[in-house]
Phi, psi and omega in degrees: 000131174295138160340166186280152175285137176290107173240120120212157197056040175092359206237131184241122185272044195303114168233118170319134175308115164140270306222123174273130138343035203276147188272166192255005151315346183276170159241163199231095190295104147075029204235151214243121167235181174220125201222127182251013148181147201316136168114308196268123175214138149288126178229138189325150178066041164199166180238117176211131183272127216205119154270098186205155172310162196273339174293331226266280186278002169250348159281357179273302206256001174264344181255045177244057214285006190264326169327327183289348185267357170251115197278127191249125217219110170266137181242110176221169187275209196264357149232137174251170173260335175269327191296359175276334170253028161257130175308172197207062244178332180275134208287323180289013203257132165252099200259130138263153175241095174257157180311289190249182135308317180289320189283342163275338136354266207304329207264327154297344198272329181277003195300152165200039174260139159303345178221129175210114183221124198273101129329062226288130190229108184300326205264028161273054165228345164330070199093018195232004193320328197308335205245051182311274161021271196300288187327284246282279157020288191296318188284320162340300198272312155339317166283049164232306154275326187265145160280096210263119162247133161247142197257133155203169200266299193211128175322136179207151188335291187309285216299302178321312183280352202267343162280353158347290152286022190266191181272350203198126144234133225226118163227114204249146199210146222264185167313283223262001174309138142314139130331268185296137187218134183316155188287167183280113166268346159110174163268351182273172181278162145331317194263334154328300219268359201257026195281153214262181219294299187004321192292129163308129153281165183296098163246145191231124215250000000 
């Protein structure tokens, strides 16, 4: 069970009991973050799930030129709301598209990228609960070398389970957003979702 949340500036922290906190105010010798608002940093080898607005996580991975020096691997469903607006420009950014839950299985179990940052898309889970669990797993043991992020605008039932296991969820919120914000329903259509399991993911260079 997680700890009571860390609140400030706007910021809700969780970190499973056992697990140290570290600030990115300390310093970090020859070592690659991400840091998403001053005080908040992402650090290598952990899984942290961040609930933040979009503006947030594109000024995070767009004000970094150093990110480019990292193989970097995004992972979203068949529509995303951020990736038209990320630079792309580094020969090492890699995007997949799955499809199904099963097929973002398999593409966490091959990542062997420093950076793997998931675009949480529900309605690959649509008839997919069983596999909350194995996935939650996969980003886990991924976070144990990669710096593994899952994305989301706002919470919803997948995402919650699929954080289950991370090490830090992260929640950012603008001055003036409500706490509460309607769940997240994801981007794909109807007719997106009716795609049959069969289907080859997307890779786009």
């Amino acid at each position: 069970m997680p700890a009571a949340p860390r609140v400030s500036d706007g910021c809700y922290t969780f970190t499973p009991s056992g697990l140290l906190l570290i600030s990115s105010a300390l310093p970090v010798i020859g070592a690659m973050l991400i840091e998403l608002r001053r005080g908040i940093a992402l650090h290598p080898a952990t899984f942290t799930a961040v609930i933040a607005p979009e503006a947030v996580i594109l000024a995070a991975l767009n004000g970094n030129p150093d990110l480019r020096r990292f193989l970097f691997l995004f992972i979203c469903g068949n529509y995303s709301r951020l990736i038209s607006r990320i630079s792309r420009d580094a020969a090492n950014f890699e995007v997949r598209r799955p499809f199904t839950a099963d097929q973002l299985l398999t593409i966490l179990n091959e990542a062997g990228h420093t950076i793997i940052f998931i675009e949480h898309d529900p309605t690959l889970f649509e008839g997919a609960g069983h596999l909350l669990g194995p996935l939650s797993s996969a980003l886990k043991q991924a976070g144990q070398e990669s710096l593994v992020i899952l994305y989301a605008p706002a919470m919803d039932r997948s995402f919650s389970a699929l954080a289950r296991q991370a090490d830090r969820l992260i929640e950012l919120l603008l001055p003036q957003e409500p706490e509460r914000r309607q769940p997240y329903l994801g981007t794909r259509s109807v007719r997106d979702s009716a795609l049959p399991k069969a289907q080859q993911t997307l890779e786009v260079s």
